[in-house]
Amino acid sequence: MHNLKEIRKNFDLFKSLIQKRNINLDVEKIKKLDDLNRQLIQKKEGLEKEKKDISKSKNKELFEKSKDISDQLEKVIIEQKKNKKQLDEIIFNIPNIPHTDVPEGNDENDNKEIIRVGDIKKFDFTPKTHFELGEKLKMLDFDLATKTTGSRFVFIKDKLALLERALSNFMLDKHITHNGYQEISPPLIASENTMFGTGQLPKFEDDQFEIITEEGSERKFLIPTAEVILTNVVKNTIVDVKNLPLRFVASTPCFRKEAGSYGKDTKGMIRQHQFYKVEMVSIVENDKCLSELERMTDCATQILDELDLPYRKMLLCSGDMGFSAEKTYDIEVWIPSENKYREISSCSSCSTFQAVRMKTRYKNHNNETTFVGTLNGSGLAIGRTLIAVMENYQNKDGSIVIPEKLRPYMNNLEIISAN
RNA sequence: GGAGAGAUGGCUGAGCGGUUGAAAGCACCGGUCUUGAAAACCGGCAAAGGGGCAACUCUUUCCUGGGUUCGAAUCCCAGUCUCUCCGCCA
């Protein structure tokens, strides 16, 4: 979220910065609402002062007048609230401003490749898709999921389930013991305000699974990513600068409606309503965002290095970035059956955008209260890593070699083949 | 599910109708002292929003939302959360 005080300094500049996102902001409307809002605040405060003075004077003759002021005040407050609500509705839905490092562009075609790592394996047979492999092994069952639940879910069984668990543990161990992240096992349900804090609400409500709760109680949602719950650990607090940076990691299921992606990746488990993801979150002093982003991205690619999976690192263009991000790297892993790279991690700096929404601050070295910087990144998406391992490590007979680093997590199993 | 207790500043914790934005302590910052540090002593220290070039000033905020009152942290109502006891349970 943007600080109105900053926007107010130069509406046109703000408009042009947001334009990088291909959004044409009606700044005139914002200005009008803001001006009116401030007028109403002044009116309100004037009346409040009058009332306060009368009550302080303890002059009984003025008490009646105070009642009249209360009536006026009530009307002004209602008007001010209504006006502020209109203003908020606009402000809440404006995305973060792209950092100057970010290339301008419309969609993924304008993303900039930073580096390619790893050799793409040449198969002397046509590599199968992960779902062909999984179904042949009888370890991925999409039909069963359709029967019990619905589309875009999967049953993972047997050795593949073990592989999934191994991936999760392997990644967690790396981030905890080598990369300085604190392990967290968080709630998988978040309150409405928590979802607002990281930017999922109000704009992306359609993508969220909402839990039915009792009438009158706060709305609750299944987390679409652990970012939501891990970042909001510091919601509404003034963090002691001595404790920064805070680095959290969690392996959790993520739930997404995937509204608007009908027909996309319908086969296999690339795009599911539920998937595991290891998520990293950093809370930092706001001038350290970019260096932390590099560090975090390295933590993610390190996993792929160790699993010996080929990947490339992309710098997202302004049009392809998420709502809260100022700068994002996507890590894309090689998927042999598709003969292309697919996103397996996304690491973003959100500058102070989420902190403003969450009201998370710290005292900087000048003892000024200022907003923290927040970052989040997948390290990595488990479901997609499972796909990448299956496809890149497949043999002609449909068996799958287990990457060496994972074997200690799988009772030293070396290969997965049909039972 | 039943019965109680509570929610106050970065933290602990007083206040229970009128200079209370809020005692005290801790933490933090500045100073004196010291070769340096510690201790001791002195001083400072909430946030959000509005006005002003600025010095500064005004408003709001003691869980949230209503109400009573000229005036509410303090009284009333509703809700949320936390704790204790009983029951149930992975």
Short mmCIF file of C-alpha atoms in Angstrom, two decimals, chain A residues 45-377:
data_model
loop_
_atom_site.label_atom_id
_atom_site.label_comp_id
_atom_site.label_asym_id
_atom_site.label_seq_id
_atom_site.Cartn_x
_atom_site.Cartn_y
_atom_site.Cartn_z
CA GLU A 45 -11.25 18.59 14.48
CA GLY A 46 -12.52 22.13 14.84
CA LEU A 47 -15.80 20.88 16.27
CA GLU A 48 -14.00 18.46 18.53
CA LYS A 49 -11.88 21.24 19.90
CA GLU A 50 -14.93 23.37 20.62
CA LYS A 51 -16.51 20.51 22.51
CA LYS A 52 -13.37 19.80 24.40
CA ASP A 53 -12.98 23.41 25.47
CA ILE A 54 -16.55 23.57 26.74
CA SER A 55 -16.16 20.44 28.77
CA LYS A 56 -12.87 21.69 30.19
CA SER A 57 -14.42 25.03 31.17
CA LYS A 58 -17.03 23.20 33.28
CA ASN A 59 -19.26 26.14 32.51
CA LYS A 60 -22.78 24.79 32.84
CA GLU A 61 -24.23 27.49 30.62
CA LEU A 62 -22.27 26.17 27.65
CA PHE A 63 -23.27 22.55 28.11
CA GLU A 64 -26.38 22.88 25.94
CA LYS A 65 -24.29 24.24 23.11
CA SER A 66 -22.04 21.25 23.34
CA LYS A 67 -24.99 19.02 22.56
CA ASP A 68 -25.64 20.94 19.36
CA ILE A 69 -22.04 20.56 18.38
CA SER A 70 -22.31 16.82 18.91
CA ASP A 71 -25.13 16.68 16.38
CA GLN A 72 -23.13 18.60 13.80
CA LEU A 73 -20.09 16.52 14.53
CA GLU A 74 -21.94 13.31 13.93
CA LYS A 75 -22.89 14.40 10.42
CA VAL A 76 -19.36 15.48 9.57
CA ILE A 77 -17.94 12.20 10.82
CA ILE A 78 -20.34 10.17 8.70
CA GLU A 79 -19.44 12.20 5.64
CA GLN A 80 -15.74 11.93 6.34
CA LYS A 81 -15.90 8.18 6.81
CA LYS A 82 -17.83 7.74 3.60
CA ASN A 83 -15.34 9.83 1.71
CA LYS A 84 -12.35 8.03 3.23
CA LYS A 85 -13.86 4.71 2.27
CA GLN A 86 -14.02 5.76 -1.36
CA LEU A 87 -10.44 6.92 -1.19
CA ASP A 88 -9.29 3.68 0.48
CA GLU A 89 -11.00 1.59 -2.13
CA ILE A 90 -8.75 3.15 -4.74
CA ILE A 91 -5.56 3.16 -2.70
CA PHE A 92 -5.95 -0.45 -1.50
CA ASN A 93 -6.06 -1.65 -5.10
CA ILE A 94 -2.98 0.11 -6.45
CA PRO A 95 -0.02 -2.26 -6.88
CA ASN A 96 3.52 -1.58 -5.72
CA ILE A 97 5.77 0.65 -7.79
CA PRO A 98 8.36 -1.31 -9.80
CA HIS A 99 11.96 -0.68 -8.80
CA THR A 100 14.11 1.16 -11.35
CA ASP A 101 16.01 -2.12 -11.96
CA VAL A 102 12.85 -3.65 -13.37
CA PRO A 103 12.56 -3.76 -17.17
CA GLU A 104 9.37 -2.32 -18.58
CA GLY A 105 7.12 -4.74 -20.37
CA ASN A 106 3.69 -6.22 -20.74
CA ASP A 107 3.93 -9.94 -20.03
CA GLU A 108 6.30 -12.85 -19.55
CA ASN A 109 7.74 -12.34 -23.03
CA ASP A 110 9.41 -9.18 -21.79
CA ASN A 111 11.12 -10.83 -18.82
CA LYS A 112 14.89 -10.71 -18.86
CA GLU A 113 16.95 -13.85 -18.58
CA ILE A 114 19.80 -13.37 -16.10
CA ILE A 115 21.54 -16.72 -16.19
CA ARG A 116 21.17 -20.36 -17.21
CA VAL A 117 22.67 -23.04 -15.01
CA GLY A 118 23.05 -26.79 -15.50
CA ASP A 119 23.22 -29.00 -18.56
CA ILE A 120 20.02 -30.15 -20.15
CA LYS A 121 20.11 -33.93 -20.29
CA LYS A 122 19.77 -35.51 -23.71
CA PHE A 123 17.52 -38.52 -23.70
CA ASP A 124 17.92 -41.32 -26.26
CA PHE A 125 14.17 -41.81 -26.03
CA THR A 126 11.20 -39.46 -25.90
CA PRO A 127 10.91 -38.33 -22.29
CA LYS A 128 7.52 -38.95 -20.73
CA THR A 129 5.46 -36.42 -18.86
CA HIS A 130 5.42 -36.67 -15.09
CA PHE A 131 1.80 -37.78 -15.13
CA GLU A 132 2.53 -40.57 -17.59
CA LEU A 133 5.39 -41.68 -15.38
CA GLY A 134 3.38 -41.35 -12.20
CA GLU A 135 0.34 -43.20 -13.48
CA LYS A 136 2.44 -45.98 -14.91
CA LEU A 137 4.14 -46.37 -11.54
CA LYS A 138 0.68 -46.25 -9.95
CA MET A 139 1.95 -43.55 -7.65
CA LEU A 140 0.06 -40.55 -9.03
CA ASP A 141 -3.71 -40.94 -9.11
CA PHE A 142 -5.71 -38.08 -10.56
CA ASP A 143 -8.89 -40.10 -11.07
CA LEU A 144 -9.05 -40.97 -7.41
CA ALA A 145 -8.75 -37.29 -6.51
CA THR A 146 -11.55 -36.45 -8.91
CA LYS A 147 -13.67 -39.08 -7.23
CA THR A 148 -13.07 -37.89 -3.68
CA THR A 149 -12.63 -34.19 -4.22
CA GLY A 150 -12.78 -32.75 -7.70
CA SER A 151 -10.56 -31.45 -10.45
CA ARG A 152 -7.05 -30.11 -9.93
CA PHE A 153 -6.22 -32.39 -7.02
CA VAL A 154 -4.05 -35.48 -6.89
CA PHE A 155 -3.27 -38.49 -4.76
CA ILE A 156 0.46 -39.03 -4.45
CA LYS A 157 1.24 -42.52 -3.23
CA ASP A 158 3.96 -44.81 -2.10
CA LYS A 159 7.54 -43.91 -3.07
CA LEU A 160 6.48 -40.68 -4.74
CA ALA A 161 4.82 -39.60 -1.51
CA LEU A 162 8.09 -40.38 0.21
CA LEU A 163 9.93 -38.38 -2.42
CA GLU A 164 7.63 -35.44 -1.84
CA ARG A 165 8.28 -35.60 1.90
CA ALA A 166 12.02 -35.98 1.28
CA LEU A 167 12.07 -32.86 -0.88
CA SER A 168 10.33 -30.88 1.82
CA ASN A 169 12.72 -32.05 4.53
CA PHE A 170 15.78 -31.59 2.38
CA MET A 171 14.86 -28.00 1.55
CA LEU A 172 13.89 -27.12 5.11
CA ASP A 173 17.16 -28.53 6.45
CA LYS A 174 19.16 -26.48 3.97
CA HIS A 175 17.43 -23.23 4.80
CA ILE A 176 17.55 -23.84 8.52
CA THR A 177 21.11 -25.07 8.92
CA HIS A 178 22.87 -23.19 6.11
CA ASN A 179 20.79 -20.17 5.24
CA GLY A 180 19.82 -18.84 8.65
CA TYR A 181 16.07 -19.22 8.45
CA GLN A 182 13.99 -20.08 11.50
CA GLU A 183 11.62 -22.99 10.98
CA ILE A 184 7.96 -22.29 11.57
CA SER A 185 4.96 -24.56 11.46
CA PRO A 186 2.18 -22.00 11.06
CA PRO A 187 -1.61 -22.06 10.91
CA LEU A 188 -2.91 -22.74 7.42
CA ILE A 189 -5.86 -20.44 7.90
CA ALA A 190 -5.55 -16.66 7.91
CA SER A 191 -7.92 -13.93 9.02
CA GLU A 192 -9.22 -11.32 6.61
CA ASN A 193 -6.93 -8.65 7.99
CA THR A 194 -3.91 -10.92 7.63
CA MET A 195 -4.82 -11.51 4.00
CA PHE A 196 -5.08 -7.77 3.54
CA GLY A 197 -1.64 -7.27 5.04
CA THR A 198 0.23 -9.13 2.33
CA GLY A 199 -2.04 -7.88 -0.46
CA GLN A 200 -4.22 -10.92 -1.26
CA LEU A 201 -7.24 -8.87 -0.26
CA PRO A 202 -9.25 -7.02 -1.34
CA LYS A 203 -8.20 -7.33 -4.96
CA PHE A 204 -7.66 -11.06 -5.31
CA GLU A 205 -10.51 -12.45 -3.31
CA ASP A 206 -11.59 -14.63 -6.23
CA ASP A 207 -8.41 -16.67 -5.97
CA GLN A 208 -8.89 -17.53 -2.31
CA PHE A 209 -10.66 -20.39 -0.61
CA GLU A 210 -12.79 -18.92 2.10
CA ILE A 211 -13.79 -20.91 5.18
CA ILE A 212 -17.38 -20.70 6.26
CA THR A 213 -17.42 -19.21 9.74
CA GLU A 214 -20.12 -18.24 12.16
CA GLU A 215 -22.14 -15.20 11.34
CA GLY A 216 -20.56 -12.04 12.72
CA SER A 217 -17.09 -13.45 13.28
CA GLU A 218 -14.14 -12.42 11.15
CA ARG A 219 -13.78 -13.96 7.70
CA LYS A 220 -11.15 -16.65 7.34
CA PHE A 221 -9.24 -18.03 4.38
CA LEU A 222 -7.02 -20.98 3.54
CA ILE A 223 -3.56 -19.59 2.88
CA PRO A 224 -2.61 -19.42 -0.81
CA THR A 225 1.04 -19.37 0.29
CA ALA A 226 2.87 -19.41 3.63
CA GLU A 227 4.08 -15.91 2.74
CA VAL A 228 0.76 -14.65 4.08
CA ILE A 229 1.06 -16.09 7.53
CA LEU A 230 4.85 -15.79 7.91
CA THR A 231 4.97 -12.14 6.90
CA ASN A 232 2.09 -11.22 9.18
CA VAL A 233 4.05 -12.52 12.16
CA VAL A 234 5.13 -8.90 12.53
CA LYS A 235 1.78 -7.32 11.76
CA ASN A 236 0.94 -4.32 13.93
CA THR A 237 4.26 -4.21 15.69
CA ILE A 238 7.25 -1.98 16.08
CA VAL A 239 10.10 -4.43 15.65
CA ASP A 240 13.31 -3.96 17.60
CA VAL A 241 15.97 -3.17 14.99
CA LYS A 242 18.35 -5.47 16.87
CA ASN A 243 16.19 -8.41 15.82
CA LEU A 244 16.42 -7.59 12.11
CA PRO A 245 16.69 -9.26 9.75
CA LEU A 246 14.06 -11.85 10.69
CA ARG A 247 14.13 -14.90 8.45
CA PHE A 248 11.39 -17.53 8.55
CA VAL A 249 10.87 -20.70 6.57
CA ALA A 250 7.90 -23.05 6.49
CA SER A 251 6.77 -25.99 4.45
CA THR A 252 3.01 -25.82 4.09
CA PRO A 253 0.18 -26.78 1.82
CA CYS A 254 -1.06 -23.87 -0.28
CA PHE A 255 -4.60 -23.48 -1.54
CA ARG A 256 -5.55 -21.58 -4.67
CA LYS A 257 -8.72 -21.42 -6.67
CA GLU A 258 -6.83 -20.75 -9.87
CA ALA A 259 -9.78 -18.74 -11.10
CA GLY A 260 -9.05 -17.40 -14.52
CA SER A 261 -6.73 -20.23 -15.50
CA TYR A 262 -9.40 -22.55 -16.86
CA GLY A 263 -7.92 -24.69 -19.57
CA LYS A 264 -4.36 -23.90 -18.51
CA ASP A 265 -2.18 -26.83 -17.47
CA THR A 266 -5.21 -29.03 -16.98
CA LYS A 267 -3.19 -32.21 -17.20
CA GLY A 268 -0.85 -33.30 -14.48
CA MET A 269 0.07 -31.52 -11.29
CA ILE A 270 1.62 -28.32 -12.59
CA ARG A 271 -1.39 -26.29 -11.51
CA GLN A 272 -3.35 -27.64 -8.56
CA HIS A 273 -5.77 -26.27 -6.03
CA GLN A 274 -3.53 -27.66 -3.29
CA PHE A 275 0.25 -28.09 -3.26
CA TYR A 276 3.15 -28.06 -0.85
CA LYS A 277 5.63 -25.22 -0.93
CA VAL A 278 8.66 -24.33 1.14
CA GLU A 279 8.46 -20.61 1.65
CA MET A 280 11.08 -18.17 2.86
CA VAL A 281 10.22 -14.79 4.33
CA SER A 282 12.58 -12.01 5.39
CA ILE A 283 11.79 -8.90 7.39
CA VAL A 284 14.57 -6.36 6.93
CA GLU A 285 15.55 -2.74 7.38
CA ASN A 286 14.00 -1.06 4.37
CA ASP A 287 17.30 -0.05 2.75
CA LYS A 288 18.42 -3.69 2.67
CA CYS A 289 15.65 -5.06 0.48
CA LEU A 290 17.61 -5.51 -2.71
CA SER A 291 20.63 -7.20 -1.17
CA GLU A 292 18.30 -9.50 0.73
CA LEU A 293 16.52 -10.32 -2.51
CA GLU A 294 19.80 -11.47 -4.07
CA ARG A 295 20.56 -13.53 -0.99
CA MET A 296 17.13 -15.12 -0.94
CA THR A 297 17.23 -15.96 -4.63
CA ASP A 298 20.59 -17.64 -4.08
CA CYS A 299 19.01 -19.73 -1.33
CA ALA A 300 16.41 -20.91 -3.80
CA THR A 301 18.78 -21.68 -6.67
CA GLN A 302 21.09 -23.50 -4.30
CA ILE A 303 18.43 -26.18 -3.93
CA LEU A 304 18.33 -26.71 -7.69
CA ASP A 305 22.12 -26.77 -7.83
CA GLU A 306 22.20 -29.50 -5.24
CA LEU A 307 19.52 -31.52 -6.99
CA ASP A 308 21.39 -31.00 -10.23
CA LEU A 309 18.35 -29.71 -12.07
CA PRO A 310 18.88 -27.28 -14.97
CA TYR A 311 17.29 -23.90 -14.50
CA ARG A 312 17.35 -20.28 -15.52
CA LYS A 313 16.90 -17.14 -13.49
CA MET A 314 14.56 -14.49 -14.86
CA LEU A 315 14.12 -10.88 -13.87
CA LEU A 316 10.42 -10.18 -14.25
CA CYS A 317 9.29 -7.18 -16.24
CA SER A 318 6.94 -4.59 -14.78
CA GLY A 319 3.86 -6.14 -16.38
CA ASP A 320 4.47 -9.65 -15.07
CA MET A 321 5.15 -8.90 -11.42
CA GLY A 322 2.80 -9.64 -8.56
CA PHE A 323 0.71 -6.97 -6.89
CA SER A 324 2.93 -6.38 -3.85
CA ALA A 325 6.35 -6.74 -5.49
CA GLU A 326 8.82 -4.02 -6.41
CA LYS A 327 11.24 -6.51 -7.96
CA THR A 328 10.94 -10.22 -8.64
CA TYR A 329 13.16 -13.05 -9.81
CA ASP A 330 11.51 -16.18 -11.09
CA ILE A 331 13.49 -19.38 -11.12
CA GLU A 332 12.44 -21.66 -13.93
CA VAL A 333 13.35 -25.35 -14.00
CA TRP A 334 13.79 -27.43 -17.11
CA ILE A 335 10.82 -29.66 -17.90
CA PRO A 336 11.88 -32.22 -20.54
CA SER A 337 8.41 -33.29 -21.66
CA GLU A 338 7.46 -29.72 -22.41
CA ASN A 339 10.89 -28.89 -23.76
CA LYS A 340 10.90 -25.65 -21.83
CA TYR A 341 11.55 -23.97 -18.52
CA ARG A 342 8.71 -23.66 -16.00
CA GLU A 343 8.44 -21.51 -12.93
CA ILE A 344 9.46 -23.30 -9.74
CA SER A 345 10.21 -20.34 -7.51
CA SER A 346 9.41 -16.68 -7.32
CA CYS A 347 11.41 -14.38 -5.05
CA SER A 348 10.18 -10.87 -4.47
CA SER A 349 11.08 -7.77 -2.59
CA CYS A 350 7.94 -5.93 -1.57
CA SER A 351 9.82 -2.87 -0.26
CA THR A 352 7.59 -1.23 2.38
CA PHE A 353 4.39 -2.01 0.48
CA GLN A 354 3.22 -4.83 2.75
CA ALA A 355 4.61 -3.17 5.87
CA VAL A 356 2.37 -0.15 5.32
CA ARG A 357 -0.63 -2.46 5.03
CA MET A 358 0.43 -4.46 8.11
CA LYS A 359 1.62 -1.43 10.11
CA THR A 360 5.00 -3.01 10.77
CA ARG A 361 7.69 -0.53 11.72
CA TYR A 362 11.08 -0.21 13.39
CA LYS A 363 13.19 2.64 14.72
CA ASN A 364 15.99 3.36 12.30
CA HIS A 365 19.42 4.67 13.25
CA ASN A 366 18.12 8.22 13.43
CA ASN A 367 15.53 6.95 15.90
CA GLU A 368 12.76 7.66 13.39
CA THR A 369 9.86 5.24 13.18
CA THR A 370 9.81 3.82 9.68
CA PHE A 371 8.32 0.88 7.82
CA VAL A 372 10.24 -2.38 7.44
CA GLY A 373 10.95 -4.09 4.14
CA THR A 374 9.47 -7.52 3.48
CA LEU A 375 10.54 -10.25 1.09
CA ASN A 376 9.22 -13.65 0.21
CA GLY A 377 10.37 -16.45 -2.01
#
